GROMACS .gro file of C-alpha atoms in nm:
model
  383
    1UNK     CA    1   9.059  24.621  -5.222
    2UNK     CA    2   8.770  24.659  -5.418
    3UNK     CA    3   8.486  24.361  -5.351
    4UNK     CA    4   8.190  24.271  -5.472
    5UNK     CA    5   7.844  24.174  -5.298
    6UNK     CA    6   7.625  23.901  -5.459
    7UNK     CA    7   7.320  23.858  -5.375
    8UNK     CA    8   6.962  23.661  -5.421
    9UNK     CA    9   6.732  23.889  -5.166
   10UNK     CA   10   6.451  23.776  -5.042
   11UNK     CA   11   6.063  23.873  -5.141
   12UNK     CA   12   6.051  24.002  -4.784
   13UNK     CA   13   6.324  24.114  -4.586
   14UNK     CA   14   6.514  23.880  -4.416
   15UNK     CA   15   6.774  23.848  -4.207
   16UNK     CA   16   7.073  23.741  -4.422
   17UNK     CA   17   6.964  24.051  -4.687
   18UNK     CA   18   7.008  24.243  -4.299
   19UNK     CA   19   7.372  24.118  -4.299
   20UNK     CA   20   7.477  24.191  -4.693
   21UNK     CA   21   7.349  24.603  -4.596
   22UNK     CA   22   7.571  24.566  -4.275
   23UNK     CA   23   7.862  24.439  -4.390
   24UNK     CA   24   7.855  24.689  -4.729
   25UNK     CA   25   7.857  24.947  -4.431
   26UNK     CA   26   8.082  24.816  -4.250
   27UNK     CA   27   8.379  24.748  -4.482
   28UNK     CA   28   8.314  25.107  -4.661
   29UNK     CA   29   8.320  25.259  -4.330
   30UNK     CA   30   8.631  25.130  -4.306
   31UNK     CA   31   8.730  25.288  -4.644
   32UNK     CA   32   8.709  24.927  -4.861
   33UNK     CA   33   8.498  25.016  -5.234
   34UNK     CA   34   8.194  24.741  -5.251
   35UNK     CA   35   7.995  24.702  -5.537
   36UNK     CA   36   7.671  24.534  -5.543
   37UNK     CA   37   7.513  24.228  -5.802
   38UNK     CA   38   7.174  24.199  -5.655
   39UNK     CA   39   6.844  24.040  -5.754
   40UNK     CA   40   6.465  24.030  -5.580
   41UNK     CA   41   6.266  23.690  -5.547
   42UNK     CA   42   6.018  23.959  -5.573
   43UNK     CA   43   6.064  23.960  -5.990
   44UNK     CA   44   5.961  23.576  -5.928
   45UNK     CA   45   5.622  23.731  -5.966
   46UNK     CA   46   5.441  23.594  -6.269
   47UNK     CA   47   5.356  23.199  -6.358
   48UNK     CA   48   5.551  23.218  -6.670
   49UNK     CA   49   5.878  23.372  -6.430
   50UNK     CA   50   5.850  23.093  -6.236
   51UNK     CA   51   5.856  22.891  -6.419
   52UNK     CA   52   6.124  22.988  -6.616
   53UNK     CA   53   6.371  23.023  -6.240
   54UNK     CA   54   6.252  22.648  -6.175
   55UNK     CA   55   6.421  22.551  -6.487
   56UNK     CA   56   6.717  22.712  -6.491
   57UNK     CA   57   6.772  22.661  -6.079
   58UNK     CA   58   7.096  22.450  -6.134
   59UNK     CA   59   7.217  22.660  -6.361
   60UNK     CA   60   7.130  23.028  -6.564
   61UNK     CA   61   7.323  23.089  -6.857
   62UNK     CA   62   7.187  23.469  -6.883
   63UNK     CA   63   7.238  23.535  -6.514
   64UNK     CA   64   7.644  23.373  -6.613
   65UNK     CA   65   7.645  23.662  -6.879
   66UNK     CA   66   7.452  23.913  -6.743
   67UNK     CA   67   7.701  23.889  -6.366
   68UNK     CA   68   8.047  23.870  -6.653
   69UNK     CA   69   7.935  24.141  -6.768
   70UNK     CA   70   7.905  24.325  -6.451
   71UNK     CA   71   8.217  24.204  -6.300
   72UNK     CA   72   8.415  24.277  -6.620
   73UNK     CA   73   8.252  24.656  -6.577
   74UNK     CA   74   8.393  24.668  -6.241
   75UNK     CA   75   8.678  24.480  -6.175
   76UNK     CA   76   8.703  24.368  -5.825
   77UNK     CA   77   8.950  24.209  -5.633
   78UNK     CA   78   8.705  23.941  -5.530
   79UNK     CA   79   8.393  23.825  -5.485
   80UNK     CA   80   8.130  23.762  -5.189
   81UNK     CA   81   7.807  23.582  -5.259
   82UNK     CA   82   7.518  23.555  -5.035
   83UNK     CA   83   7.254  23.391  -5.120
   84UNK     CA   84   7.228  23.293  -5.464
   85UNK     CA   85   6.908  23.052  -5.481
   86UNK     CA   86   6.680  23.083  -5.717
   87UNK     CA   87   6.801  23.331  -5.939
   88UNK     CA   88   7.097  23.348  -6.000
   89UNK     CA   89   7.133  22.986  -5.969
   90UNK     CA   90   7.528  22.857  -5.862
   91UNK     CA   91   7.665  22.981  -6.250
   92UNK     CA   92   7.821  23.268  -6.049
   93UNK     CA   93   8.077  23.057  -5.947
   94UNK     CA   94   8.184  22.952  -6.284
   95UNK     CA   95   8.105  23.336  -6.417
   96UNK     CA   96   8.410  23.403  -6.113
   97UNK     CA   97   8.661  23.152  -6.278
   98UNK     CA   98   8.659  23.205  -6.623
   99UNK     CA   99   8.736  23.576  -6.549
  100UNK     CA  100   8.999  23.408  -6.237
  101UNK     CA  101   8.829  23.664  -5.971
  102UNK     CA  102   8.888  23.472  -5.613
  103UNK     CA  103   8.514  23.421  -5.490
  104UNK     CA  104   8.418  23.374  -5.131
  105UNK     CA  105   8.035  23.235  -5.020
  106UNK     CA  106   7.911  23.284  -4.717
  107UNK     CA  107   7.659  22.939  -4.633
  108UNK     CA  108   7.346  23.115  -4.456
  109UNK     CA  109   7.174  22.799  -4.494
  110UNK     CA  110   7.179  22.460  -4.559
  111UNK     CA  111   7.047  22.495  -4.932
  112UNK     CA  112   7.314  22.274  -5.105
  113UNK     CA  113   7.229  21.994  -4.866
  114UNK     CA  114   6.809  22.094  -4.815
  115UNK     CA  115   6.570  22.164  -5.100
  116UNK     CA  116   6.401  22.382  -4.843
  117UNK     CA  117   6.741  22.538  -4.694
  118UNK     CA  118   6.614  22.457  -4.327
  119UNK     CA  119   6.668  22.071  -4.221
  120UNK     CA  120   6.268  22.086  -4.084
  121UNK     CA  121   6.042  21.866  -4.212
  122UNK     CA  122   5.717  21.763  -4.010
  123UNK     CA  123   5.870  21.957  -3.680
  124UNK     CA  124   6.070  21.839  -3.664
  125UNK     CA  125   6.480  21.794  -3.739
  126UNK     CA  126   6.506  21.627  -4.051
  127UNK     CA  127   6.905  21.571  -4.213
  128UNK     CA  128   6.736  21.290  -4.452
  129UNK     CA  129   6.914  21.410  -4.749
  130UNK     CA  130   7.255  21.524  -4.621
  131UNK     CA  131   7.470  21.216  -4.672
  132UNK     CA  132   7.310  21.174  -5.005
  133UNK     CA  133   7.415  21.367  -5.348
  134UNK     CA  134   7.023  21.230  -5.447
  135UNK     CA  135   6.793  21.439  -5.189
  136UNK     CA  136   6.494  21.181  -5.328
  137UNK     CA  137   6.285  21.224  -4.932
  138UNK     CA  138   6.293  21.585  -5.022
  139UNK     CA  139   6.059  21.484  -5.370
  140UNK     CA  140   5.934  21.196  -5.212
  141UNK     CA  141   5.796  21.505  -4.894
  142UNK     CA  142   5.800  21.775  -5.151
  143UNK     CA  143   5.967  22.010  -4.908
  144UNK     CA  144   6.027  22.295  -5.134
  145UNK     CA  145   5.758  22.476  -5.136
  146UNK     CA  146   5.555  22.221  -5.080
  147UNK     CA  147   5.525  22.038  -5.418
  148UNK     CA  148   5.686  21.694  -5.500
  149UNK     CA  149   5.638  21.869  -5.826
  150UNK     CA  150   5.880  22.167  -5.751
  151UNK     CA  151   6.106  21.986  -5.522
  152UNK     CA  152   6.221  21.785  -5.827
  153UNK     CA  153   6.434  22.118  -5.943
  154UNK     CA  154   6.647  22.183  -5.626
  155UNK     CA  155   6.743  21.835  -5.572
  156UNK     CA  156   6.827  21.809  -5.957
  157UNK     CA  157   7.038  22.137  -5.877
  158UNK     CA  158   7.270  21.985  -5.547
  159UNK     CA  159   7.296  21.635  -5.745
  160UNK     CA  160   7.463  21.856  -6.033
  161UNK     CA  161   7.705  22.084  -5.857
  162UNK     CA  162   7.790  21.792  -5.662
  163UNK     CA  163   7.865  21.511  -5.910
  164UNK     CA  164   8.046  21.838  -6.081
  165UNK     CA  165   8.231  21.907  -5.777
  166UNK     CA  166   8.131  22.270  -5.796
  167UNK     CA  167   8.121  22.355  -5.431
  168UNK     CA  168   8.489  22.204  -5.377
  169UNK     CA  169   8.639  22.333  -5.717
  170UNK     CA  170   8.499  22.675  -5.797
  171UNK     CA  171   8.459  22.856  -5.489
  172UNK     CA  172   8.802  22.975  -5.308
  173UNK     CA  173   8.670  23.063  -4.925
  174UNK     CA  174   8.350  22.865  -4.794
  175UNK     CA  175   8.236  23.111  -4.454
  176UNK     CA  176   8.037  22.938  -4.193
  177UNK     CA  177   7.852  23.155  -3.915
  178UNK     CA  178   7.979  22.894  -3.670
  179UNK     CA  179   8.160  22.615  -3.598
  180UNK     CA  180   7.802  22.369  -3.538
  181UNK     CA  181   7.661  22.492  -3.859
  182UNK     CA  182   8.028  22.330  -4.013
  183UNK     CA  183   8.020  22.035  -3.841
  184UNK     CA  184   7.618  21.977  -3.995
  185UNK     CA  185   7.857  21.953  -4.334
  186UNK     CA  186   8.126  21.759  -4.208
  187UNK     CA  187   7.807  21.456  -4.192
  188UNK     CA  188   7.720  21.587  -4.545
  189UNK     CA  189   7.838  21.427  -4.861
  190UNK     CA  190   8.011  21.782  -5.001
  191UNK     CA  191   8.345  21.764  -4.880
  192UNK     CA  192   8.488  22.082  -4.817
  193UNK     CA  193   8.870  22.158  -4.811
  194UNK     CA  194   8.992  22.197  -4.540
  195UNK     CA  195   9.184  22.550  -4.647
  196UNK     CA  196   8.807  22.638  -4.743
  197UNK     CA  197   8.688  22.703  -4.495
  198UNK     CA  198   8.634  22.957  -4.213
  199UNK     CA  199   8.435  23.037  -3.996
  200UNK     CA  200   8.280  23.392  -3.913
  201UNK     CA  201   7.975  23.487  -3.694
  202UNK     CA  202   7.773  23.756  -3.740
  203UNK     CA  203   7.794  24.090  -3.545
  204UNK     CA  204   7.537  24.364  -3.396
  205UNK     CA  205   7.586  24.728  -3.319
  206UNK     CA  206   7.697  24.846  -3.026
  207UNK     CA  207   7.369  25.065  -2.859
  208UNK     CA  208   7.523  25.045  -2.528
  209UNK     CA  209   7.406  24.859  -2.243
  210UNK     CA  210   7.277  24.826  -1.863
  211UNK     CA  211   7.327  24.618  -1.579
  212UNK     CA  212   6.993  24.721  -1.325
  213UNK     CA  213   6.747  24.523  -1.543
  214UNK     CA  214   6.351  24.530  -1.437
  215UNK     CA  215   6.163  24.186  -1.416
  216UNK     CA  216   6.057  24.064  -1.691
  217UNK     CA  217   6.162  23.846  -1.956
  218UNK     CA  218   6.141  23.847  -2.337
  219UNK     CA  219   6.111  23.649  -2.672
  220UNK     CA  220   6.213  23.841  -3.024
  221UNK     CA  221   6.054  23.683  -3.293
  222UNK     CA  222   5.820  23.523  -3.499
  223UNK     CA  223   5.513  23.378  -3.362
  224UNK     CA  224   5.541  22.995  -3.509
  225UNK     CA  225   5.542  22.695  -3.437
  226UNK     CA  226   5.884  22.583  -3.503
  227UNK     CA  227   6.053  22.869  -3.315
  228UNK     CA  228   5.931  22.734  -2.995
  229UNK     CA  229   5.740  23.027  -2.872
  230UNK     CA  230   5.484  22.831  -2.777
  231UNK     CA  231   5.632  22.647  -2.485
  232UNK     CA  232   5.773  22.963  -2.351
  233UNK     CA  233   5.490  23.124  -2.318
  234UNK     CA  234   5.334  22.777  -2.117
  235UNK     CA  235   5.736  22.802  -1.929
  236UNK     CA  236   5.629  23.093  -1.807
  237UNK     CA  237   5.211  23.057  -1.689
  238UNK     CA  238   5.362  22.805  -1.495
  239UNK     CA  239   5.679  22.970  -1.305
  240UNK     CA  240   5.458  23.269  -1.357
  241UNK     CA  241   5.719  23.463  -1.512
  242UNK     CA  242   5.614  23.832  -1.662
  243UNK     CA  243   5.738  23.802  -2.038
  244UNK     CA  244   5.697  24.048  -2.298
  245UNK     CA  245   5.659  23.892  -2.638
  246UNK     CA  246   5.836  24.110  -2.926
  247UNK     CA  247   5.679  23.976  -3.309
  248UNK     CA  248   5.449  23.817  -3.532
  249UNK     CA  249   5.328  23.554  -3.699
  250UNK     CA  250   5.091  23.300  -3.747
  251UNK     CA  251   5.033  23.202  -3.441
  252UNK     CA  252   4.988  23.552  -3.288
  253UNK     CA  253   4.598  23.569  -3.248
  254UNK     CA  254   4.637  23.186  -3.055
  255UNK     CA  255   4.888  23.381  -2.851
  256UNK     CA  256   4.697  23.749  -2.800
  257UNK     CA  257   4.404  23.511  -2.615
  258UNK     CA  258   4.663  23.348  -2.387
  259UNK     CA  259   4.766  23.710  -2.320
  260UNK     CA  260   4.399  23.826  -2.229
  261UNK     CA  261   4.335  23.525  -1.988
  262UNK     CA  262   4.733  23.533  -1.827
  263UNK     CA  263   4.849  23.915  -1.688
  264UNK     CA  264   5.243  23.793  -1.711
  265UNK     CA  265   5.211  23.778  -2.095
  266UNK     CA  266   5.274  24.082  -2.268
  267UNK     CA  267   5.194  24.066  -2.640
  268UNK     CA  268   5.336  24.332  -2.811
  269UNK     CA  269   5.337  24.266  -3.190
  270UNK     CA  270   5.617  24.393  -3.490
  271UNK     CA  271   5.849  24.624  -3.243
  272UNK     CA  272   6.127  24.865  -3.487
  273UNK     CA  273   6.507  24.895  -3.381
  274UNK     CA  274   6.428  25.132  -3.143
  275UNK     CA  275   6.117  25.002  -2.961
  276UNK     CA  276   6.334  24.648  -3.018
  277UNK     CA  277   6.650  24.819  -2.828
  278UNK     CA  278   6.495  24.899  -2.521
  279UNK     CA  279   6.311  24.562  -2.441
  280UNK     CA  280   6.629  24.407  -2.521
  281UNK     CA  281   6.772  24.621  -2.268
  282UNK     CA  282   6.600  24.624  -1.963
  283UNK     CA  283   6.530  24.233  -1.994
  284UNK     CA  284   6.646  24.056  -1.755
  285UNK     CA  285   6.677  23.744  -2.027
  286UNK     CA  286   6.574  23.714  -2.336
  287UNK     CA  287   6.460  23.334  -2.394
  288UNK     CA  288   6.487  23.122  -2.697
  289UNK     CA  289   6.324  22.814  -2.789
  290UNK     CA  290   6.350  22.724  -3.223
  291UNK     CA  291   6.318  22.371  -3.275
  292UNK     CA  292   6.552  22.403  -3.605
  293UNK     CA  293   6.892  22.448  -3.662
  294UNK     CA  294   6.894  22.799  -3.708
  295UNK     CA  295   7.153  22.908  -3.868
  296UNK     CA  296   7.300  23.160  -3.672
  297UNK     CA  297   7.110  23.310  -3.391
  298UNK     CA  298   7.112  23.765  -3.446
  299UNK     CA  299   6.854  23.776  -3.125
  300UNK     CA  300   7.122  23.606  -2.906
  301UNK     CA  301   7.393  23.830  -2.973
  302UNK     CA  302   7.196  24.146  -2.950
  303UNK     CA  303   7.072  24.085  -2.637
  304UNK     CA  304   7.412  24.031  -2.508
  305UNK     CA  305   7.549  24.329  -2.651
  306UNK     CA  306   7.306  24.519  -2.380
  307UNK     CA  307   7.421  24.293  -2.182
  308UNK     CA  308   7.148  24.064  -2.127
  309UNK     CA  309   7.192  23.687  -2.079
  310UNK     CA  310   6.987  23.431  -2.299
  311UNK     CA  311   6.803  23.084  -2.166
  312UNK     CA  312   6.860  22.872  -2.458
  313UNK     CA  313   6.805  22.479  -2.542
  314UNK     CA  314   7.167  22.279  -2.547
  315UNK     CA  315   7.069  22.244  -2.895
  316UNK     CA  316   7.252  22.396  -3.244
  317UNK     CA  317   7.359  22.721  -3.282
  318UNK     CA  318   7.234  22.883  -2.940
  319UNK     CA  319   7.387  22.637  -2.799
  320UNK     CA  320   7.722  22.704  -2.912
  321UNK     CA  321   7.632  23.109  -2.884
  322UNK     CA  322   7.505  23.039  -2.485
  323UNK     CA  323   7.739  22.870  -2.244
  324UNK     CA  324   7.552  22.793  -1.962
  325UNK     CA  325   7.584  22.939  -1.651
  326UNK     CA  326   7.824  23.199  -1.815
  327UNK     CA  327   7.598  23.453  -2.058
  328UNK     CA  328   7.344  23.239  -2.009
  329UNK     CA  329   7.178  22.922  -1.925
  330UNK     CA  330   7.063  22.586  -2.085
  331UNK     CA  331   6.733  22.395  -2.079
  332UNK     CA  332   6.656  22.037  -2.258
  333UNK     CA  333   6.423  22.127  -2.567
  334UNK     CA  334   6.074  22.082  -2.635
  335UNK     CA  335   6.113  22.022  -2.181
  336UNK     CA  336   5.900  22.294  -2.118
  337UNK     CA  337   5.906  22.177  -1.741
  338UNK     CA  338   6.289  22.200  -1.773
  339UNK     CA  339   6.218  22.534  -1.950
  340UNK     CA  340   6.028  22.657  -1.666
  341UNK     CA  341   6.256  22.494  -1.397
  342UNK     CA  342   6.563  22.732  -1.577
  343UNK     CA  343   6.344  23.032  -1.545
  344UNK     CA  344   6.350  22.979  -1.209
  345UNK     CA  345   6.707  22.875  -1.160
  346UNK     CA  346   6.801  23.245  -1.255
  347UNK     CA  347   6.648  23.437  -1.018
  348UNK     CA  348   6.887  23.224  -0.791
  349UNK     CA  349   7.223  23.289  -1.054
  350UNK     CA  350   7.437  23.528  -0.980
  351UNK     CA  351   7.282  23.780  -1.256
  352UNK     CA  352   7.527  24.060  -1.183
  353UNK     CA  353   7.804  23.823  -1.339
  354UNK     CA  354   7.562  23.674  -1.634
  355UNK     CA  355   7.492  24.036  -1.761
  356UNK     CA  356   7.818  24.102  -1.749
  357UNK     CA  357   8.002  23.796  -1.927
  358UNK     CA  358   7.663  23.855  -2.191
  359UNK     CA  359   7.844  24.192  -2.236
  360UNK     CA  360   8.179  24.060  -2.213
  361UNK     CA  361   8.081  23.774  -2.482
  362UNK     CA  362   7.956  24.093  -2.720
  363UNK     CA  363   8.280  24.244  -2.688
  364UNK     CA  364   8.525  24.000  -2.740
  365UNK     CA  365   8.349  23.846  -3.100
  366UNK     CA  366   8.020  24.014  -3.184
  367UNK     CA  367   8.135  24.383  -3.252
  368UNK     CA  368   8.176  24.548  -3.627
  369UNK     CA  369   8.535  24.636  -3.540
  370UNK     CA  370   8.599  24.224  -3.504
  371UNK     CA  371   8.380  24.154  -3.853
  372UNK     CA  372   8.542  24.368  -4.066
  373UNK     CA  373   8.852  24.263  -3.939
  374UNK     CA  374   8.798  23.880  -3.973
  375UNK     CA  375   8.656  23.960  -4.299
  376UNK     CA  376   8.936  24.091  -4.472
  377UNK     CA  377   9.167  23.823  -4.320
  378UNK     CA  378   9.022  23.589  -4.506
  379UNK     CA  379   8.910  23.802  -4.860
  380UNK     CA  380   9.308  23.857  -4.777
  381UNK     CA  381   9.394  23.443  -4.810
  382UNK     CA  382   9.233  23.405  -5.105
  383UNK     CA  383   9.319  23.777  -5.347
   0.00000   0.00000   0.00000
């Protein structure tokens, strides 16, 4: 089988970019042919290009023609679209339809029902636009690039393709990363057909595991308000729990100051894959506290792969990935006292069982072999 991946990459390397690269690698390792059509947001580097991109956001005839020419040359059996905004646009689906090539799309975010793709505004979850084809609240609040004017373009794009039924008539298969993500779309104005939908989570590599842990919990991610890092720090201070913080972001200096005043907090900054591997492997738990509907939860399955349980809020995809008292522990989101109590409960829990179940969860659901199997099942269902 010959697969063409189509992807609009981000200016700074993002999780979706990593997933695309990983899926290409595992498919090629399984002896499939993979070609890529990739454009980058880094190309939108001048005012004129930004304006042109905004205007063509609903439908780029240029990209449609470029993609059609590429596909005619490659002659693939199937096209797998990942991110298609802002440059590629939904015109990609019309290009595939005209060439009668089956097309699969992975919805890594909520951008077709939310202008900023996050369902997050003013410090909390926002679902104001998902029921209406016209996401006017996005314009009111300037949800796209913090601009009311700029927000008009994604609103128009989503409205146009919702009215044209692009999502249900020009896509053969829609991949959700989790049942939770699918449930959000079921509440929305987009009516995917049941036979269109498949659930295929992301995967991570197996870099070994360890059940003999050290006395610290771990945070991996962006140091920002929406990721809940401050609540994690507060809970660790109150419970006198040692925590290692891996990552950077706008709250780096603030978190660093807290570390200077509390010797149980260790701020490590950016860590490469090898460094993260050692941290995951020896941590007695990973702690997450994101206030958003995360599109998946890659750090959670990475933690599982090392036999490290996860303390996560009973909320969104994190609450779905982590099974309370099986491969981790749940707590109430934004409740620092409950998080503190849950961290303390970890000491009384059967940690050996949590660690083995975390590893078992990874082996059953999130290996590269399982991912290739699921991908091929999806591809073959539409070819």
